[in-house]
Coordinates of C-alpha atoms and ligand atoms in Angstrom, one line a residue:
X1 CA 96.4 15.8 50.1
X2 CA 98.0 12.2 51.3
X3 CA 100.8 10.4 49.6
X4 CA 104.0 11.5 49.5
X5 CA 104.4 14.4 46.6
X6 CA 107.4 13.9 44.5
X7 CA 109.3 16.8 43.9
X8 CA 109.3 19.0 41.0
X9 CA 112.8 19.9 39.3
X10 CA 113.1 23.6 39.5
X11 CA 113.0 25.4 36.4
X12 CA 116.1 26.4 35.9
X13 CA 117.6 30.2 34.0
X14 CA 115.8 30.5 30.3
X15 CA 113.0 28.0 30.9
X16 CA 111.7 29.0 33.6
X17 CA 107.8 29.0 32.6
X18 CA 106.9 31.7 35.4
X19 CA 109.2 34.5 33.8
X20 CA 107.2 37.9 33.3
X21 CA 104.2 36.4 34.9
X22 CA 102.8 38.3 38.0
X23 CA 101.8 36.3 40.9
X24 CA 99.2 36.7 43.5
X25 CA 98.7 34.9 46.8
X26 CA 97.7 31.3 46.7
X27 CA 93.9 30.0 47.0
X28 CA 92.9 30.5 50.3
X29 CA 95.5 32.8 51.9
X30 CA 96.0 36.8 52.2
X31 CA 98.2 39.3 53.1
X32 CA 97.9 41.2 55.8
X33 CA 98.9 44.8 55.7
X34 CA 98.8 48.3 57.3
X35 CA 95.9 49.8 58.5
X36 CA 93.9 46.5 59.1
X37 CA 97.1 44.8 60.3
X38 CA 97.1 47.2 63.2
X39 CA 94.0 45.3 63.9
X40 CA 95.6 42.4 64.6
X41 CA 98.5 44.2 67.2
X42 CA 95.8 45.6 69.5
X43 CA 94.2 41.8 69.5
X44 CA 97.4 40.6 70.6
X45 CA 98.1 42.9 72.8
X46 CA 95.1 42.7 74.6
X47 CA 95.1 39.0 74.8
X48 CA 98.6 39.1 76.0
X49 CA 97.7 41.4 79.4
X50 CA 94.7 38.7 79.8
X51 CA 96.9 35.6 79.1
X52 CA 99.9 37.8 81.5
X53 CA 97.6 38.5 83.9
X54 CA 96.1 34.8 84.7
X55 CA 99.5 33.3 84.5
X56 CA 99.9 32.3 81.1
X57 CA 103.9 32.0 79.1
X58 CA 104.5 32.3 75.4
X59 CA 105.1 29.0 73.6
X60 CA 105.9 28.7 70.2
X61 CA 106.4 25.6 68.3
X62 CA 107.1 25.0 64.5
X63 CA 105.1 25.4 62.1
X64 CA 105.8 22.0 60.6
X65 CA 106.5 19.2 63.0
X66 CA 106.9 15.5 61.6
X67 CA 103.4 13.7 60.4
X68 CA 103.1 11.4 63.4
X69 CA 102.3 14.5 65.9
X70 CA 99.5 15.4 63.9
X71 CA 98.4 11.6 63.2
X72 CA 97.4 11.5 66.7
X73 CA 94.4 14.2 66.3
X74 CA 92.7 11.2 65.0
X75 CA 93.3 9.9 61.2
X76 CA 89.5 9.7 60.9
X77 CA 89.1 13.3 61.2
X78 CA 89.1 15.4 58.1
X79 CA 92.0 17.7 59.5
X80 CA 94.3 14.9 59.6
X81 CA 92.5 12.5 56.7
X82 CA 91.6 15.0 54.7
X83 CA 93.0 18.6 55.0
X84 CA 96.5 18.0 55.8
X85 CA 99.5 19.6 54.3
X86 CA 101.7 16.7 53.8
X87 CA 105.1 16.8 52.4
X88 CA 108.5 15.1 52.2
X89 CA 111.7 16.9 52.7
X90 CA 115.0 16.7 50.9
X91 CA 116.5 13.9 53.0
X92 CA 113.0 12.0 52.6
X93 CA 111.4 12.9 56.1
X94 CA 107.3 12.8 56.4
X95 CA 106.4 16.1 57.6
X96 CA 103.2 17.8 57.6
X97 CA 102.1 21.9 57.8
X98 CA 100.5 22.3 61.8
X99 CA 96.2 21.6 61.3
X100 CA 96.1 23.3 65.0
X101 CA 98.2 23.6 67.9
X102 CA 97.3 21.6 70.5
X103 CA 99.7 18.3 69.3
X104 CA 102.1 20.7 69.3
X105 CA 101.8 21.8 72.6
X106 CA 101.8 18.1 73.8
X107 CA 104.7 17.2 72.1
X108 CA 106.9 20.0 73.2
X109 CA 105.3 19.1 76.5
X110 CA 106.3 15.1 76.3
X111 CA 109.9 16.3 75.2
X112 CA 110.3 18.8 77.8
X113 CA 109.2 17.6 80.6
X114 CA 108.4 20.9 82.3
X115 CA 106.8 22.0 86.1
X116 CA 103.0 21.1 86.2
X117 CA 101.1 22.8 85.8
X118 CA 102.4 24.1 82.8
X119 CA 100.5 27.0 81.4
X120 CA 101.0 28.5 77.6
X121 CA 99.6 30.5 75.0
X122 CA 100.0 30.2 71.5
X123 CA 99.6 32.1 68.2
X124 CA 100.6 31.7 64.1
X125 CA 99.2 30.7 61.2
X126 CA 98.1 26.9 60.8
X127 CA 97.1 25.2 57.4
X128 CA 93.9 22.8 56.2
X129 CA 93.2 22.3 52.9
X130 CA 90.0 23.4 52.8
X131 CA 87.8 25.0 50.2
X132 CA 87.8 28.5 50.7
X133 CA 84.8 31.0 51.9
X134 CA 84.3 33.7 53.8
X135 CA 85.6 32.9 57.7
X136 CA 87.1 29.4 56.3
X137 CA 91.5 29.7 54.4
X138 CA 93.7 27.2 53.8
X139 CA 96.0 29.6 56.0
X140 CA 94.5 31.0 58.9
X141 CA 95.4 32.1 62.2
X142 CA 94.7 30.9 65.6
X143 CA 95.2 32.4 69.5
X144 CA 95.5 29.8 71.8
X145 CA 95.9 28.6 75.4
X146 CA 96.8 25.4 77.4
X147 CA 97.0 23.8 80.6
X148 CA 98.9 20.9 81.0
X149 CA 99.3 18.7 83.8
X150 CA 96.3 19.0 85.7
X151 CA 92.8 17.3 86.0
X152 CA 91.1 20.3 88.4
X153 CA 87.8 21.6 86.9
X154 CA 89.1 24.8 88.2
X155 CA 91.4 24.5 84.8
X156 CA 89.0 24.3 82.4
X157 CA 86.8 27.5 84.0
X158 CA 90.2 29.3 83.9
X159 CA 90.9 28.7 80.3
X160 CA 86.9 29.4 79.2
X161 CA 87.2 32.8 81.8
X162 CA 90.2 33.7 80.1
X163 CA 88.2 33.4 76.5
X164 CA 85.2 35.1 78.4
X165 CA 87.0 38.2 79.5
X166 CA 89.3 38.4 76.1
X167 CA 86.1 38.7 74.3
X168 CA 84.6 41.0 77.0
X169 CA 87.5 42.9 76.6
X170 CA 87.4 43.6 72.9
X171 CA 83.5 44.5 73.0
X172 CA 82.0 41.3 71.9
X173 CA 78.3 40.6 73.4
X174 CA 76.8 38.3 70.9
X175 CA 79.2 35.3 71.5
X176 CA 77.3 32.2 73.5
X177 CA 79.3 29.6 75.0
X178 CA 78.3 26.2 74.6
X179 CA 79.3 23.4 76.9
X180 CA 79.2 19.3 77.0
X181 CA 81.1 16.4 78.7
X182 CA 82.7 13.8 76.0
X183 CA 83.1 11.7 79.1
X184 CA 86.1 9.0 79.9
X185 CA 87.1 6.2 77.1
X186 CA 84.4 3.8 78.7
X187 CA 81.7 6.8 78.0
X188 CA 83.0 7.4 74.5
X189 CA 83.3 3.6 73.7
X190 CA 79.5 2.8 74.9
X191 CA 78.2 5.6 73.5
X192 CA 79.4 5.2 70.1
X193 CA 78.2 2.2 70.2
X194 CA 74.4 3.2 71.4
X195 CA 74.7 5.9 69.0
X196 CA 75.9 3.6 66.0
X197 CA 73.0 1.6 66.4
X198 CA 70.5 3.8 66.8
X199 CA 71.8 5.7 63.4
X200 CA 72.1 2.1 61.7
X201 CA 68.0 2.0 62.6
X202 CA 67.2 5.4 60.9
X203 CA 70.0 5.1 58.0
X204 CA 67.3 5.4 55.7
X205 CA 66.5 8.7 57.4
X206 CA 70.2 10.0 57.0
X207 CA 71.3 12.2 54.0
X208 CA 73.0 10.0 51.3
X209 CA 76.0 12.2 51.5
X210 CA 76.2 11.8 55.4
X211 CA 75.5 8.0 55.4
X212 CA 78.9 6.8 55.1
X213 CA 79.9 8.3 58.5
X214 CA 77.4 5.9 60.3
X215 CA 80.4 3.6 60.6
X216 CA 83.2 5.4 59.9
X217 CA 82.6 8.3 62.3
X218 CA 79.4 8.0 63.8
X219 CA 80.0 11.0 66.1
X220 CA 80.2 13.2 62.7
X221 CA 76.9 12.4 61.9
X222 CA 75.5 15.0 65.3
X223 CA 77.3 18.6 63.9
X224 CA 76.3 17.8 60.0
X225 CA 74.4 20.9 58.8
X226 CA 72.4 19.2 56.5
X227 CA 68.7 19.2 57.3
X228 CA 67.7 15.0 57.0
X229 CA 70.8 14.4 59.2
X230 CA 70.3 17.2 61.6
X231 CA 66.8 15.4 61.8
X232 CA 68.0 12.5 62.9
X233 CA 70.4 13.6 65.1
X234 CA 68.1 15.5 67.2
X235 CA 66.5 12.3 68.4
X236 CA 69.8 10.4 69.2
X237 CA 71.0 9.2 72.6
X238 CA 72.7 11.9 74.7
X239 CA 76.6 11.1 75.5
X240 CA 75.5 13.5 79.1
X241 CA 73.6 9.8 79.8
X242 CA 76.2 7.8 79.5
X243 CA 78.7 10.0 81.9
X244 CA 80.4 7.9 84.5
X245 CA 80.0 8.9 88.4
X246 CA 83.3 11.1 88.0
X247 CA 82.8 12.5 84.7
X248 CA 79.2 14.2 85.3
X249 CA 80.8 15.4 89.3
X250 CA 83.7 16.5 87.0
X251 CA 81.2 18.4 84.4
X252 CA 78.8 19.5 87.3
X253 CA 82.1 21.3 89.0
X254 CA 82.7 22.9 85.7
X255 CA 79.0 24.4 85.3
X256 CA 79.1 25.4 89.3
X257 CA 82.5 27.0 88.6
X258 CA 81.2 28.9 85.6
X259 CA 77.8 29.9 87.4
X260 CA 80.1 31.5 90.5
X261 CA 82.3 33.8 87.8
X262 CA 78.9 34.4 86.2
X263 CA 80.1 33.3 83.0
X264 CA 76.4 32.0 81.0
X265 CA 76.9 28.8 79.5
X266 CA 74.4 26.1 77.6
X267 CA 74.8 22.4 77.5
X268 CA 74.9 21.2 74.5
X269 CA 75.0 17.4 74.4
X270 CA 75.4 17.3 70.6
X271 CA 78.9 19.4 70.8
X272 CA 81.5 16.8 69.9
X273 CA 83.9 18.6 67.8
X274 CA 86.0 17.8 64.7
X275 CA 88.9 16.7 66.9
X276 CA 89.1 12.8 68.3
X277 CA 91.4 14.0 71.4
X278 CA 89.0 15.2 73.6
X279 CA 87.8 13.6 76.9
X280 CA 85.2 15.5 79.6
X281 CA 84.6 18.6 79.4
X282 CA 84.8 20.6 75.3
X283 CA 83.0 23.8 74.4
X284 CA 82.4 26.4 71.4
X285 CA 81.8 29.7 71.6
X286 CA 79.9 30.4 68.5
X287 CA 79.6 34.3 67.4
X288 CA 75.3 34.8 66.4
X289 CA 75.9 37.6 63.7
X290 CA 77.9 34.8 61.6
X291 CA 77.0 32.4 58.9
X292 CA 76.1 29.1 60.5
X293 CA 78.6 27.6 58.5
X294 CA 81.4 29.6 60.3
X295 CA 79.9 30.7 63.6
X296 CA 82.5 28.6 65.9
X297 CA 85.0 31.6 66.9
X298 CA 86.6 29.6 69.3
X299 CA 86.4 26.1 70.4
X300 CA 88.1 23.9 73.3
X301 CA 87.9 21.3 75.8
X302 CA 90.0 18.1 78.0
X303 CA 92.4 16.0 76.0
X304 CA 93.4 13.8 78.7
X305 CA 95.4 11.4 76.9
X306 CA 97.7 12.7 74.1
X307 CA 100.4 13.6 76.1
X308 CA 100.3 10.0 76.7
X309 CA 99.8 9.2 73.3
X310 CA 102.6 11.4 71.6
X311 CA 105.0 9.2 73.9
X312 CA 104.7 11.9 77.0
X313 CA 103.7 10.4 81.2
X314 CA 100.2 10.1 81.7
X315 CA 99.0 14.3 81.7
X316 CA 95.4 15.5 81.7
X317 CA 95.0 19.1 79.6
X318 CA 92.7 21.6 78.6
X319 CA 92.9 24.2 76.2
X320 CA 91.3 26.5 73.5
X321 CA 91.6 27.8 70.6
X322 CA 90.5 30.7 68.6
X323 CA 90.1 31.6 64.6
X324 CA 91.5 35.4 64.2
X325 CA 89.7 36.0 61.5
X326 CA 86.4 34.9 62.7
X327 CA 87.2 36.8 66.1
X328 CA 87.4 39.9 63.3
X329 CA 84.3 39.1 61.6
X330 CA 82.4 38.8 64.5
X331 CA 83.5 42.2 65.5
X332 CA 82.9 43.9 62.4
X333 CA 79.1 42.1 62.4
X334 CA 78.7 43.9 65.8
X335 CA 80.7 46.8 65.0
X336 CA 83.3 46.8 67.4
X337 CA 86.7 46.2 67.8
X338 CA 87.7 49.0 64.8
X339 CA 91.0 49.2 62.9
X340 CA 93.0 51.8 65.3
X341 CA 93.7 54.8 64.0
X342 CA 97.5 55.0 63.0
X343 CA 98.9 58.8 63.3
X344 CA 101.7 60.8 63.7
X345 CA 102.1 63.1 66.7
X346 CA 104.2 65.5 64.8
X347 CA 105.1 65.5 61.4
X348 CA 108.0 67.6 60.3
X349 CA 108.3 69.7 57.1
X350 CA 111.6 70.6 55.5
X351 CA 112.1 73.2 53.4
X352 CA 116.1 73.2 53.2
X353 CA 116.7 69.9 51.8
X354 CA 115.6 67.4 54.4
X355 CA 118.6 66.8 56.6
X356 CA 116.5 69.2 59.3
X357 CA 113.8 66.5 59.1
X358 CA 116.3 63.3 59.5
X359 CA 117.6 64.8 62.4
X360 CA 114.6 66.3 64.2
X361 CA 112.2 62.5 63.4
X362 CA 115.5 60.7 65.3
X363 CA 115.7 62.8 68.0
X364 CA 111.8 63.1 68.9
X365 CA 111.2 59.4 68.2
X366 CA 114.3 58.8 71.0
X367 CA 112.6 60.8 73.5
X368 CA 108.9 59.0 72.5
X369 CA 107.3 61.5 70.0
X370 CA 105.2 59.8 67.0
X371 CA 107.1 62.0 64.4
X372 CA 107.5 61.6 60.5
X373 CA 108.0 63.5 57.4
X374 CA 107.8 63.1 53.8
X375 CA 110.9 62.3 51.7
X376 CA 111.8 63.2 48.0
X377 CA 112.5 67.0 48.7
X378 CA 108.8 67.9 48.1
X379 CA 107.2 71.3 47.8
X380 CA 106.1 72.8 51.2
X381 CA 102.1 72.5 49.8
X382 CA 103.1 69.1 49.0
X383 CA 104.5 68.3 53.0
X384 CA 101.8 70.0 54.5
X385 CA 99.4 68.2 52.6
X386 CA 100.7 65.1 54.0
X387 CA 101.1 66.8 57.2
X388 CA 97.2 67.0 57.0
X389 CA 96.8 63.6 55.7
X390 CA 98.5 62.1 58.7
X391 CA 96.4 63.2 61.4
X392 CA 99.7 64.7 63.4
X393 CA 98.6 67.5 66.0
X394 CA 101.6 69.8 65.6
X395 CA 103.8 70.6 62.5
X396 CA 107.1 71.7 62.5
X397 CA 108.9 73.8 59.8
X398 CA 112.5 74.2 59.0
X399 CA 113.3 76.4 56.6
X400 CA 116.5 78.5 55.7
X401 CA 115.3 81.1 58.1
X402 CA 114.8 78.9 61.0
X403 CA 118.0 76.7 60.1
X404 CA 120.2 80.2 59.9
X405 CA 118.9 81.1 63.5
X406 CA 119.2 77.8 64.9
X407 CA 115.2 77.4 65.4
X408 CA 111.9 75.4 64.6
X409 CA 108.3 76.8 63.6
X410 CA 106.0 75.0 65.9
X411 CA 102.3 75.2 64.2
X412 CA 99.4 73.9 66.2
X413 CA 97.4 71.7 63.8
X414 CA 94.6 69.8 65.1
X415 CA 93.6 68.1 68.9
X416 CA 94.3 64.2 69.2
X417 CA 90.7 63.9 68.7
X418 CA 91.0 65.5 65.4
X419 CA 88.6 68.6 67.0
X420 CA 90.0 72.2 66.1
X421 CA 91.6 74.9 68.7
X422 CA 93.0 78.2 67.8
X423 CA 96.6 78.6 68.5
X424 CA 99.0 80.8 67.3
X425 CA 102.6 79.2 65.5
X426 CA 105.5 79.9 67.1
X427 CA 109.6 80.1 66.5
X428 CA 111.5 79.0 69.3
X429 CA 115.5 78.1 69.4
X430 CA 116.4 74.7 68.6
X431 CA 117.1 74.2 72.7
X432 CA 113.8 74.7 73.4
X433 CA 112.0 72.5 71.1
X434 CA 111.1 69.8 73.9
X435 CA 109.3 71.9 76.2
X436 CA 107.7 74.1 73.8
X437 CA 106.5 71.0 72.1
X438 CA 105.0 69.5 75.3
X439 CA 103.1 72.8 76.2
X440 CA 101.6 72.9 72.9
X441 CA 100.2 69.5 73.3
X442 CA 99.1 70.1 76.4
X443 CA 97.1 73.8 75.6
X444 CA 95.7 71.9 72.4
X445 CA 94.8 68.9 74.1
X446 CA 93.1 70.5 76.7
X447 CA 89.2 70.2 77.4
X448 CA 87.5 73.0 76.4
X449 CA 86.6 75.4 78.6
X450 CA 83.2 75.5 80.2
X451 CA 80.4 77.9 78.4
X452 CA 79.2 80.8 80.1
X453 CA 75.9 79.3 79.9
X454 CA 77.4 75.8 81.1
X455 CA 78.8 77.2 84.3
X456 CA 76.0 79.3 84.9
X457 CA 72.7 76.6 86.1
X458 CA 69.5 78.1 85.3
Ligands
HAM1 P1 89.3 23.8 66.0 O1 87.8 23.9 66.3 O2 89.7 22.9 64.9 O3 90.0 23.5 67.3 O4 89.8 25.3 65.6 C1 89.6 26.3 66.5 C2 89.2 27.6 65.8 O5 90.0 27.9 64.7 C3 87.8 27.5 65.1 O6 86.8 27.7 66.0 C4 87.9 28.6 64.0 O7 87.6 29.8 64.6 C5 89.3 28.5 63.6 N1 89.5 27.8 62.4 C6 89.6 26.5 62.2 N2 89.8 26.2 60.9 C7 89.7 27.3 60.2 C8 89.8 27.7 58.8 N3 90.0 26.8 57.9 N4 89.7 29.0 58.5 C9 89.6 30.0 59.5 N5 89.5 29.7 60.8 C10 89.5 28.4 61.2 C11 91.4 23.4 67.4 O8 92.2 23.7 66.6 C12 91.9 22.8 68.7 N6 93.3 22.8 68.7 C13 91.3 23.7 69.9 C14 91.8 23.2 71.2 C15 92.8 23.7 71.9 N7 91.3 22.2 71.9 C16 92.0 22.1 73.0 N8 92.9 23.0 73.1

């Protein structure tokens, strides 16, 4: 995806060689729509009150930014080398699609120069040309948080408790976090080099299709699934060995940190990430129900120098970020976290033309009722039908009767829990709708009442 894509003239009127064809969504992309979009709101809104609640703002960046910001992930890394949507404007300016969010965050932060700490979360789509499979789009959608502006350990135990309780939150049990120290640039520069001479001793040993990385990107070589090279990386130095005096106090106030919120954590020394940014302390959390391919649900850790490096002062971070759609994959492997149910609380049927209906959904909606109707003037079989359909608890009729005397038919349908209770339909005036309404909620809503055997111990 590199070079600079010239652009296509636009077919214009007659020739236009997509006429009468129907189109789909690109490769690698979806739509999202109603019920399982609803989904996706509760996620939100449950990150939100965790994000709210540990002191976390909304930041949101574009979702293109010029090439440069993204350049400085690393141009080895196949998110910037390989995966990247690059493409020129009309007044010839190198932009590229966001890979992630993290440069982003840094370059808003190096252009605005806000308070430290400076604390944000993130969401939106982000692109990587990448071949498609479950858990893995060219389009996909990330939460995300960051601290900026401080090098305290107690940052990076607040952004992995904030992940922690998130996932707690939604139900998720089977979600281990993984944790390693990348070190400073001394530890990163001495180990890469112990570790490219190690792998330059066993490149025999390394799969064919992997040996290319030994110089390139030796660090590569220690996530690669395949088995030779996973073989061989099992026996290379440990980057925890080559942690200065400050890093491993730095990493061993992390771990302590974690133990005291009793957050459960394994080092992993072999967790280096696709990402070149990141000094000290990175971590995965990778979901066990999934495909080893696409376990990683969320993945993190230090950056402490591209602030610096996307022309920002000198500013440690730490951050995270998680795959939406993995999150929901996870969650459907362990069953929780279901599509909310989406219902009407009353559902209104017309039987004198509809204006009744218009009226009656506007005025309950601005006092707070979930009401809707059906449109189109349908028969009254037809509205109760989708009275039925929509789960509502209470129907109200209008016909020519009730519009003549100025009143509604309120008929009990069904409990919130969709469980049944007798109750008789009334008429009431017009006036009295609210009230009546709320009553009948409340009778139908109500739990049952005890047994006679239930109240009566043996
Ligand atoms: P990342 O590991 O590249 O890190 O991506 C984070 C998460 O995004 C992954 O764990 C995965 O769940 C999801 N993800 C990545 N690529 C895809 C894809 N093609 N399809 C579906 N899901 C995907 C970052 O992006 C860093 N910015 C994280 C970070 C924040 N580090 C520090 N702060």
């Amino acid at each position: 995806m590199s070079g600079t894509p010239s652009t296509p003239a636009r077919p214009s009127g007659g020739d236009d060689p997509t006429a009468g064809k129907s189109f789909r969504t690109p490769i690698g992309t979806h739509d999202l729509a109603p019920p399982e979009s609803g989904r996706w709101v509760a996620l939100l809104g449950t990150f939100i009150g965790a994000a709210d609640r540990a002191g976390f703002g909304y930041l949101q960046t574009p979702i293109f930014e010029d090439i440069g910001v993204f350049s400085r992930i690393g141009e080895g890394t196949d998110v910037v080398g390989k995966e990247m949507y690059e493409f020129a404007d009309r007044s010839d300016r190198r932009l590229a699609l966001r890979p992630e969010g993290t440069a982003s965050v840094c370059r808003a932060f190096a252009q605005h120069r806000p308070t430290t700490p400076w604390k944000v979360w993130y969401q939106g789509p982000f692109f990587r040309y990448e071949a498609p499979q479950a858990g893995r789009y060219r389009q996909f959608h990330q939460i995300g948080a960051e601290t900026l502006g401080t090098d305290d350990p107690d940052a990076d135990v607040e952004i992995i408790a904030l992940t922690a309780e998130f996932f707690g939150a939604i139900g998720l049990q089977r979600v281990p976090l993984l944790l390693n120290s990348m070190g400073d640039a001394d530890t990163r520069l001495a180990y890469g080099e112990a570790l490219t001479s190690y792998l330059q001793r066993r490149a025999a040993d390394v799969d064919p299709a992997d040996r290319d990385k030994i110089e390139r990107h030796p660090l590569r070589i220690l996530d690669s699934k395949r088995a030779a090279t996973a073989a061989v990386a099992a026996e290379a130095p440990q980057i925890t060995d080559f942690l200065s005096g400050e890093t491993a106090a730095h990493f061993e106030r992390v771990r302590a940190g974690l133990d005291a919120l009793g957050i459960e954590h394994a080092v992993e020394p072999k967790l280096v990430r696709g990402l070149d940014y990141y000094t000290r302390t990175t971590f995965e959390f990778r979901a066990a129900s999934l495909d080893a391919a696409q376990d990683t649900i969320c993945g993190g850790g230090r950056y402490n120098g591209l602030v610096e490096a996307l022309g920002g002062p000198p500013t440690p971070g730490i951050g995270f970020a998680l795959g939406i759609e993995r999150l929901l994959l996870a969650c459907d492997a362990e069953g929780v976290f279901d599509v909310p149910a989406q219902r009407a609380e009353v559902w209104v049927i017309d039987t004198a033309g509809g204006a009744a209906a218009r009226d009656l959904t506007h005025q309950l909606r601005s006092v707070g009722v979930r009401a809707d109707r059906a449109f189109d003037d349908r028969s009254i079989r037809a509205q109760m039908r989708a009275a039925d359909r929509s789960g509502a608890e209470i129907a109200l009729i209008v016909g020519t009767d009730e519009i003549d005397a100025g009143t509604v038919t309120v008929r009990p349908l069904r409990r919130a829990d969709g469980g049944s209770r007798d109750m008789p339909q009334q008429t009431v005036p017009r006036s009295e709708l609210l009230v009546t309404l709320r009553t009948v909620f409340d009778v139908l809503n109500a739990p049952a009442p005890a047994s006679a055997d239930s109240s009566n111990p043996a």
